[in-house]
Coordinates of C-alpha atoms in Angstrom, one line a residue:
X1 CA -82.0 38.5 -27.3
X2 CA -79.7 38.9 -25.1
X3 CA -76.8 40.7 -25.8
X4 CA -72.9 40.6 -24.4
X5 CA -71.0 43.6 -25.9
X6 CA -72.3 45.5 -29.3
X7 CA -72.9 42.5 -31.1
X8 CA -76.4 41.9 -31.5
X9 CA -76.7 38.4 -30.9
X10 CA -74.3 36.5 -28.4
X11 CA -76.6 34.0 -26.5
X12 CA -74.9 33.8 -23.3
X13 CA -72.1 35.3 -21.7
X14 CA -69.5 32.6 -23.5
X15 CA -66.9 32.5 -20.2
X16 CA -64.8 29.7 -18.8
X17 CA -64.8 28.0 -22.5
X18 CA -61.2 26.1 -22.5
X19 CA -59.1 25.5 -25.8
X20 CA -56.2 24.0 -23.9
X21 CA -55.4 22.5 -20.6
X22 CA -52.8 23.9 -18.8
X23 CA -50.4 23.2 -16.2
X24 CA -52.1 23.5 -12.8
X25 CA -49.5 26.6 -11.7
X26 CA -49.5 28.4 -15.4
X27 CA -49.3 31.9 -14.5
X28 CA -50.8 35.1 -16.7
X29 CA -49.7 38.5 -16.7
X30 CA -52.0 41.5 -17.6
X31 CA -49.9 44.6 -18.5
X32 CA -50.6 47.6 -20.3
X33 CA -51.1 51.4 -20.1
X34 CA -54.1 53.4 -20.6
X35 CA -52.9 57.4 -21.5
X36 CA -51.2 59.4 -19.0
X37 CA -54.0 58.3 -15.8
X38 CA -52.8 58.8 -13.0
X39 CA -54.8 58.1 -9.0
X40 CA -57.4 58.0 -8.5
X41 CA -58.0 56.4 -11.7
X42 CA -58.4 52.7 -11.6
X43 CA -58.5 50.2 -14.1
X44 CA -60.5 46.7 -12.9
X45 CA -60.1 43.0 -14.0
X46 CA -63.0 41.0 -13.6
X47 CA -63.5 37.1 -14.3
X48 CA -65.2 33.7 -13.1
X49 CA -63.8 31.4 -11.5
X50 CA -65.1 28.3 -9.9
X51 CA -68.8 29.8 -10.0
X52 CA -67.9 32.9 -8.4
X53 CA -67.3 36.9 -9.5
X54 CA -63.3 37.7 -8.7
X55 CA -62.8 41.4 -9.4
X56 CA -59.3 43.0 -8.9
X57 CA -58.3 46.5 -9.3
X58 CA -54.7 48.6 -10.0
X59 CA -54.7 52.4 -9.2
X60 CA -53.0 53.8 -12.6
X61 CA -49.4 55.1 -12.8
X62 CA -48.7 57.2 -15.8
X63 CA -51.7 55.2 -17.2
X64 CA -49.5 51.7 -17.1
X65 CA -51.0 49.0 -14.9
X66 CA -50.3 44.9 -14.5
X67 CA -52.0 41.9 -13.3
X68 CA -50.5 38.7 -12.2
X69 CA -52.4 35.5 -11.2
X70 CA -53.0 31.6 -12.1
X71 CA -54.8 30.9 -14.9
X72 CA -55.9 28.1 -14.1
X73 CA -56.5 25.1 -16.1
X74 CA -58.1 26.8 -19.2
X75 CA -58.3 30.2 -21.0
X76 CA -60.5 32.3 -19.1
X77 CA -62.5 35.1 -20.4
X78 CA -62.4 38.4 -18.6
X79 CA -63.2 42.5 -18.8
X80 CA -61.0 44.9 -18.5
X81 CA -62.4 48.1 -17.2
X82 CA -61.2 51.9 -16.7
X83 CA -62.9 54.4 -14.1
X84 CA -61.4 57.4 -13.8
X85 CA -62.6 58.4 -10.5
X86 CA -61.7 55.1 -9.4
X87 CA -65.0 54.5 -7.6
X88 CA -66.2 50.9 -8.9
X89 CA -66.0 48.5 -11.7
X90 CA -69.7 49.1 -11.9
X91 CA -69.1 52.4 -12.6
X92 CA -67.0 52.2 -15.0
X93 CA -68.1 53.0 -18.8
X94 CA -65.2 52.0 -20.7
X95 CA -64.4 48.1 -21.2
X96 CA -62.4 45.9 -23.1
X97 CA -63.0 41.7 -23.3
X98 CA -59.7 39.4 -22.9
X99 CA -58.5 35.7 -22.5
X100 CA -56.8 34.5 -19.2
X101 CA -54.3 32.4 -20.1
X102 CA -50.6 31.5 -19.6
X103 CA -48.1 34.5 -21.0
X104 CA -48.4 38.2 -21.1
X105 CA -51.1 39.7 -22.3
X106 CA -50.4 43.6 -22.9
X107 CA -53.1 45.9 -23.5
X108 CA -52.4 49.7 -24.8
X109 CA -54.2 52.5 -25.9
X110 CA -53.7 56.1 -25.8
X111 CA -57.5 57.5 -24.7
X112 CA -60.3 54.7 -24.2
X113 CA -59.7 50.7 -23.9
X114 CA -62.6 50.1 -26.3
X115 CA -59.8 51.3 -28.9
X116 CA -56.9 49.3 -27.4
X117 CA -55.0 47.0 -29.1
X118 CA -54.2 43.2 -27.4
X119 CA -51.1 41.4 -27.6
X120 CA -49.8 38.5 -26.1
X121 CA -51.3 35.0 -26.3
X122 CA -53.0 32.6 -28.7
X123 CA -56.5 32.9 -27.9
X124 CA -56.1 36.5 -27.6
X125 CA -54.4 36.8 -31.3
X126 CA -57.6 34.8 -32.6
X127 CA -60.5 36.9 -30.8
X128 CA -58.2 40.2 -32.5
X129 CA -59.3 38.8 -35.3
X130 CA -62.6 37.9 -34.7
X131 CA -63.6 41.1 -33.6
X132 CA -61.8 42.9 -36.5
X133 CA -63.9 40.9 -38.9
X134 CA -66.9 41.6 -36.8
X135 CA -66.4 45.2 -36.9
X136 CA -67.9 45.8 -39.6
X137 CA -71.6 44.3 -38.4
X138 CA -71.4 46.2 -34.9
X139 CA -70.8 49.6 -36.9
X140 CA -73.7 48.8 -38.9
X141 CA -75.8 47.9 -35.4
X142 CA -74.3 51.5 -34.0
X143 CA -75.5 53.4 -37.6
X144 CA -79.4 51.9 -37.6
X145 CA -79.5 52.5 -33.5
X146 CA -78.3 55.9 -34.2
X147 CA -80.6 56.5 -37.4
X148 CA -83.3 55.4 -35.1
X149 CA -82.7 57.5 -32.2
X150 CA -82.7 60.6 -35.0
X151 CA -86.0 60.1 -36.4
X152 CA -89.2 61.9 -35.1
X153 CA -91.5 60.5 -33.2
X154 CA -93.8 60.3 -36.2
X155 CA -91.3 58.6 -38.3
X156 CA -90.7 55.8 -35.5
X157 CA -94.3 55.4 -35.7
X158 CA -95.0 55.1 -39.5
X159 CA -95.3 51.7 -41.1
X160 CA -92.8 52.1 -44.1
X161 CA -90.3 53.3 -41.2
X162 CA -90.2 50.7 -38.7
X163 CA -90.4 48.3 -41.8
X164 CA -87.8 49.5 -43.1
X165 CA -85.6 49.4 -39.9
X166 CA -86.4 45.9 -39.6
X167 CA -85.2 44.8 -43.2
X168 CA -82.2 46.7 -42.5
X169 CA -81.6 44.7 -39.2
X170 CA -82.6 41.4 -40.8
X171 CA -79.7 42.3 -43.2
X172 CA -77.2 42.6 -40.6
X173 CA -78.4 39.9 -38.8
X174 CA -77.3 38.0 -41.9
X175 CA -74.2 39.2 -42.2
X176 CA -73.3 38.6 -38.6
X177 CA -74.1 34.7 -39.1
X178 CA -72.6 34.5 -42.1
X179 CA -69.2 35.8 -40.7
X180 CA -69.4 33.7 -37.9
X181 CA -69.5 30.8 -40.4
X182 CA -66.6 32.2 -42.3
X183 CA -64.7 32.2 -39.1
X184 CA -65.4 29.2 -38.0
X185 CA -64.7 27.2 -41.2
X186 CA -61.1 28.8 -41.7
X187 CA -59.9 28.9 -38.2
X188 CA -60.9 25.2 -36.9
X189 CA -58.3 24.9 -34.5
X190 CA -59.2 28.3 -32.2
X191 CA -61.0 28.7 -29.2
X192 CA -62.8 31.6 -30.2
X193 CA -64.4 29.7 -33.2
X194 CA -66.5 27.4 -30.4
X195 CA -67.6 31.1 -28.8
X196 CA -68.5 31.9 -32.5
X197 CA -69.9 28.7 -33.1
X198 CA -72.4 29.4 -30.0
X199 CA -73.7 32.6 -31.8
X200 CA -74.1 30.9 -35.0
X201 CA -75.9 28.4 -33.7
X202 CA -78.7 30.9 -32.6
X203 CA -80.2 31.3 -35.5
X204 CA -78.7 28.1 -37.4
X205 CA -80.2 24.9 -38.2
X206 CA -78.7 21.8 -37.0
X207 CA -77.8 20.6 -40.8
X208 CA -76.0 23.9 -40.6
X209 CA -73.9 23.3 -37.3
X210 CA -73.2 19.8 -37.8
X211 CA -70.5 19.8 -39.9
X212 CA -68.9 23.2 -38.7
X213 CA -68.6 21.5 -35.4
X214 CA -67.6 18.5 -36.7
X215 CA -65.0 20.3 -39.0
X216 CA -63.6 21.6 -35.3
X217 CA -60.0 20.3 -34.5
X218 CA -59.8 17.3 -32.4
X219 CA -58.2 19.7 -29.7
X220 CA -60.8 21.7 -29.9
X221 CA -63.7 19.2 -29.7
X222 CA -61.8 17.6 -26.5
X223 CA -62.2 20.7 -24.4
X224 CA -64.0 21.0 -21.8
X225 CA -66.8 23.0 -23.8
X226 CA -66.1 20.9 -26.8
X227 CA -67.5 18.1 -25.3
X228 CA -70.5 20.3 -23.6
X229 CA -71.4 21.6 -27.7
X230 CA -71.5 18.3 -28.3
X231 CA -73.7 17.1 -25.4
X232 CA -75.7 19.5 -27.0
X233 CA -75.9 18.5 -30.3
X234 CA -78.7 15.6 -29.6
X235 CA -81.0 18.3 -28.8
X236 CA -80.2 20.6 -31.5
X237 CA -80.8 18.3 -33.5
X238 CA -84.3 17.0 -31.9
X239 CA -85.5 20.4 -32.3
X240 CA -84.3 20.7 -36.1
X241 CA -86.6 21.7 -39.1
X242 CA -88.4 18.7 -40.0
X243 CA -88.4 16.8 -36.7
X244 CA -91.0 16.2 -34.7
X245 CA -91.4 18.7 -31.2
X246 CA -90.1 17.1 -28.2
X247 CA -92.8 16.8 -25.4
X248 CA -93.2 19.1 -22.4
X249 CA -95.6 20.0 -19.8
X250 CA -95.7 23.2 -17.5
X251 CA -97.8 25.1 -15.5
X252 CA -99.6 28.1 -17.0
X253 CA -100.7 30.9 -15.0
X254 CA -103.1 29.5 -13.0
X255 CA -100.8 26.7 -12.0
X256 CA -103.0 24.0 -14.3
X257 CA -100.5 21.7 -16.6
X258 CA -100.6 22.1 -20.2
X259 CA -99.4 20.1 -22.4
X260 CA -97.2 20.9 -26.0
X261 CA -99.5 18.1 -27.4
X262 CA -102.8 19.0 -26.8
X263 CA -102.4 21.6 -29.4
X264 CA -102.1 18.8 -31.7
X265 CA -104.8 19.9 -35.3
X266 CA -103.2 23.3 -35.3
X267 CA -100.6 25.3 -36.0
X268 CA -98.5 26.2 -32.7
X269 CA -95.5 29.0 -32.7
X270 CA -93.6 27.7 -29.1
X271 CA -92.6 31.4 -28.1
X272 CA -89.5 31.5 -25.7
X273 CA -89.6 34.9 -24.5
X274 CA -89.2 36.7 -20.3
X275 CA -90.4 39.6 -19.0
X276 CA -86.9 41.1 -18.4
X277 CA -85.4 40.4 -22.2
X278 CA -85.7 44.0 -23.6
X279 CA -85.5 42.2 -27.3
X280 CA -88.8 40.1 -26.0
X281 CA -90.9 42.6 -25.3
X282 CA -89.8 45.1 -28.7
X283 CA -90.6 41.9 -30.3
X284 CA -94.2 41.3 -29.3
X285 CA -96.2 43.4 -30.8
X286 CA -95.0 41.8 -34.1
X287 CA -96.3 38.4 -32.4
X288 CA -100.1 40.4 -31.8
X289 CA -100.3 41.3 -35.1
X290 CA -100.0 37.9 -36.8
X291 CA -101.8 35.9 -33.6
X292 CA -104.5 38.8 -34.6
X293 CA -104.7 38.1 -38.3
X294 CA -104.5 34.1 -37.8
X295 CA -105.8 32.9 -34.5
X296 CA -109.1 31.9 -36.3
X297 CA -107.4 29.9 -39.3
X298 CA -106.1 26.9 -37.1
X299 CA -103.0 28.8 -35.4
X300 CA -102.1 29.6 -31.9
X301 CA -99.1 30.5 -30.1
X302 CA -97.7 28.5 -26.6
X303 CA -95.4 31.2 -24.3
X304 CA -92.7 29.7 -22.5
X305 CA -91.3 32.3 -20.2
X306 CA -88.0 32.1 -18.8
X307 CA -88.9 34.5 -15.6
X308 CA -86.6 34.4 -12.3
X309 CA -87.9 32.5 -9.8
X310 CA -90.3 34.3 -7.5
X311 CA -91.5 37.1 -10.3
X312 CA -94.7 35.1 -11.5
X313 CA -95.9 38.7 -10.5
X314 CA -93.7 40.5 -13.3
X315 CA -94.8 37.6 -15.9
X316 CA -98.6 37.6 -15.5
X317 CA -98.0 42.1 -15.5
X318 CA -95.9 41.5 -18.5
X319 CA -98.4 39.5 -20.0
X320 CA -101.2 42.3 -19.2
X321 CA -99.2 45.3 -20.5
X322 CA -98.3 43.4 -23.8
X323 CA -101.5 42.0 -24.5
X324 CA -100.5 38.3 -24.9
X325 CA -104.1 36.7 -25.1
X326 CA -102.8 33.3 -25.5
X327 CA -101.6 30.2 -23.8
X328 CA -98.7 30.7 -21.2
X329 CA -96.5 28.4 -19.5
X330 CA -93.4 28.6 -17.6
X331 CA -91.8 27.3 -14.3
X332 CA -90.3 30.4 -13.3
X333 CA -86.5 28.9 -13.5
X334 CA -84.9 31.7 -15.4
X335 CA -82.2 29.8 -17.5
X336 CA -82.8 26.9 -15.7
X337 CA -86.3 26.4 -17.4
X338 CA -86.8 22.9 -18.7
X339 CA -88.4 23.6 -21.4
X340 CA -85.8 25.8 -22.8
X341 CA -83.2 23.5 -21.8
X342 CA -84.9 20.2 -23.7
X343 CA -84.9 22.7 -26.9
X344 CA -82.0 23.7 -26.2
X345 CA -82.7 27.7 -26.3
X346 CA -79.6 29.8 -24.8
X347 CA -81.0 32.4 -25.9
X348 CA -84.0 34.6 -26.3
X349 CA -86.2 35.6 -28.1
X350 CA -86.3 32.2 -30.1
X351 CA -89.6 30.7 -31.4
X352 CA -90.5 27.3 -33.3
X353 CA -93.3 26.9 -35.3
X354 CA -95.2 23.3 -35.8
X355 CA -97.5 22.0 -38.2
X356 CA -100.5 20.5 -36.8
X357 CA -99.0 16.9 -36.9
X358 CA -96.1 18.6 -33.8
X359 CA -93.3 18.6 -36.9
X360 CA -91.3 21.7 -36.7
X361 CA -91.5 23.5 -39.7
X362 CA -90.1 27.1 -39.5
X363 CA -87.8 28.8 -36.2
X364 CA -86.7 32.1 -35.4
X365 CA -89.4 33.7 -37.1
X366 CA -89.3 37.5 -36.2
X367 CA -90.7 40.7 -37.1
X368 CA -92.1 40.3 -40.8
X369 CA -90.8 36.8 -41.1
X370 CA -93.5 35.6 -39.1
X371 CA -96.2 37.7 -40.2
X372 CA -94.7 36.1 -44.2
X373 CA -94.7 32.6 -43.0
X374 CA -97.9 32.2 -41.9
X375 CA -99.2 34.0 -44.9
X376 CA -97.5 31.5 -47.0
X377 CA -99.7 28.9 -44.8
X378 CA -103.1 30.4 -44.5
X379 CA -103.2 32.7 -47.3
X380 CA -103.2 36.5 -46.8
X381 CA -106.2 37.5 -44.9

């Protein structure tokens, strides 16, 4: 999946989400101080705004810096970023996320902004909290990447290893959903609980999100992204456990037009996947293995790839290198893909599996999961 910050799963980058509306010439402030830096060091605010990338730099003074500008009409989310050398936001290494909004927002830290502390306004309290409950889960992401980096090359490749890794990853997976949920149910009236909201909703069933969106303060709901989560909810909820698939059609890779229901009489695992998602392509060779074991008992798998336009080239070598031997579709419109969009996928990897009547009966099945469910269907072979 892919991944904004350390946390594991964050779907997309969750900018430009409004709590409040404010006054059309609401000004923020962005002050703080960063060590002792002095020139050429430079520390770099970047944001959205109206579709487009603004990025705005401040050469350090005695490490204190400040940025002034309109907010706008909603809380805007932004990084903060610190180059020494003062060459480039996209050099810089060291980042810290914030909220745009009316007020002063100070930011201070005595050696990297990863450790600073943010003051200031509302929305900025709330995601201090967030992340201090979410701490936690991305120490334990930082501890497994690290204990995997460690091991030998023979332990990555033995069985009980990477099995192990993944039960351990499962496991914080959990967690991270589960604190979302906590989040979200005790702080209904915050911003940052619709951001958290979108995470949870990754791996959630729609008889899960339902009433923690619902539970969401009027003020909330009414927000500009409120009202797109619940725009959204119709889908969610088409593609929930128990309901039957929605219909698509795509091109596969020789440009013929398959349809989702002319797999009807078998079991089909709807694979949203793209060349370029590093958690895809980690992932597959768990897909091989149970396509392998069940491809003759009824079972088959459908890719949808959510490819940039104009890289059928990268999907069909992707494809190759993996060893995907079964049915892909995809019309090449990166996050604009229909198909994603009508099940309403934000982010990737994300599977459904369906009966051979189209009901959806399992999602999100990865790693051993998978290999489990169909198991559980078809008996171990």
């Amino acid at each position: 999946m892919n991944i904004s910050g350390i946390k594991k799963i964050t779907l997309l980058a969750l900018a430009g989400i409004p709590a409040i509306a404010f006054a059309q010439d609401a000004k923020y402030t962005v002050q703080g101080k960063i060590g002792e830096n002095n020139a050429p060091a430079k520390v770099y605010l970047e944001y959205r705004r109206k579709g487009k990338v603004v990025i705005d730099s401040v050469t350090l003074k005695d490490g204190k810096f400040e940025f002034t500008g309109v907010a706008g009409s909603s809380p805007n989310y932004a990084d903060i970023a610190f180059n020494a050398k003062g060459t480039g936001v996209h050099d810089a290494l060291d980042y810290r996320s914030i909220y745009l909004e009316p007020g002063v927002i100070t930011v201070t830290t005595p050696d990297l902004l990863a450790n600073a502390k943010v003051e200031g306004t509302k929305t900025n309290l709330e995601n201090e909290k967030y992340q201090l409950a979410q701490k936690p889960i991305n120490d334990a992401y930082k501890a497994l990447e690290e204990k995997q980096k460690a091991a030998t090359p023979e332990q990555q490749s033995s069985p009980e290893f990477v099995k192990q890794a993944k039960a351990e990853e499962k496991a914080i997976d959990d967690q991270s959903a589960a604190t979302d949920k906590k989040f979200i149910k005790e702080n209904p009236d915050s911003y940052i609980s619709l951001n958290a909201l979108e995470s949870y909703a990754y791996s959630a069933d729609y008889v899960d999100i339902e009433p923690l969106f619902n539970a969401l303060s009027p003020a909330i709901k009414q927000t500009e992204a409120g009202k797109k989560f619940a725009e959204r909810m119709p889908k969610l909820k088409a593609v929930a456990l128990g309901a039957i698939a929605p219909e698509f059609a795509e091109a596969d890779t020789s440009g013929k037009v398959i349809n989702l229901s002319s797999f009807r009489g078998k079991y089909v695992l709807i694979d949203f996947w793209a060349s370029w998602c590093g958690p895809c392509r980690r992932e597959n060779p768990n897909v091989v293995q149970a396509y392998n074991h069940y491809k003759n008992q009824k079972f088959t798998i459908l890719g949808v790839s959510l490819d940039r336009p104009n890289a059928k080239d990268k999907w069909l070598a992707a494809i190759h290198k993996d060893g995907l031997t079964w049915n892909h579709v995809s019309d090449l419109k990166f996050w604009d893909s229909k198909a994603a969009a009508l099940y309403a996928v934000r982010g990737i990897p994300q599977n459904f599996l369906l009966d051979p009547n189209g009901k959806i009966i399992a999602k999100n099945l990865r790693g051993d999961d998978l290999e489990a469910k169909l198991a559980e269907i078809f008996g171990k072979i």
